[in-house]
């Protein structure tokens, strides 16, 4: 019986260690809320004529203002989501890893040398 309790204690220690290592990262969604009037800018919808759909709030110009109360962009608070996980793993999530550079385009009419031609005798 005493052995089961010590194993449980070790297990609980491991759980506590893992919980302490878990870090919560805040990631912006592209949406924002006006601190003056409560208007919610939604990236998917945009803001009429001033911002086309699928434009993240961060990419709007500094001169952009709230369509309802005309407050400047600085009065908006970005909407964030909390991403849980271990700090060393958070850079591998969707949308957080840097993109690879694009492959070099081939010229029209050019061909890569065939491996058969390379090894032909």
XYZ file of C-alpha atoms in Angstrom, residues 80-119:
40
model
C -6.461 37.333 -29.251
C -6.798 33.610 -28.703
C -4.928 31.685 -26.064
C -2.762 28.831 -27.297
C -1.727 26.360 -24.626
C 1.321 24.150 -24.910
C 4.924 23.751 -24.008
C 7.083 26.743 -24.868
C 9.508 24.736 -26.989
C 6.617 23.377 -29.101
C 4.651 26.579 -29.706
C 6.684 27.587 -32.740
C 5.441 24.468 -34.555
C 1.734 25.385 -34.501
C -0.404 26.354 -37.448
C 0.440 29.815 -38.643
C 3.325 30.331 -36.247
C 6.151 28.675 -38.182
C 7.871 30.864 -40.778
C 7.086 29.970 -44.362
C 9.689 28.336 -46.573
C 11.023 30.436 -49.416
C 9.319 29.614 -52.721
C 11.004 27.185 -55.085
C 12.899 28.756 -57.970
C 10.806 28.747 -61.122
C 12.164 26.856 -64.106
C 12.557 28.653 -67.417
C 10.119 27.655 -70.094
C 11.663 25.047 -72.353
C 14.450 24.124 -69.937
C 14.766 20.586 -68.688
C 16.608 19.101 -65.832
C 19.176 16.520 -66.903
C 17.762 13.039 -66.774
C 19.416 10.558 -64.425
C 19.425 7.996 -67.256
C 21.464 10.308 -69.465
C 23.873 10.937 -66.622
C 24.572 7.259 -66.045
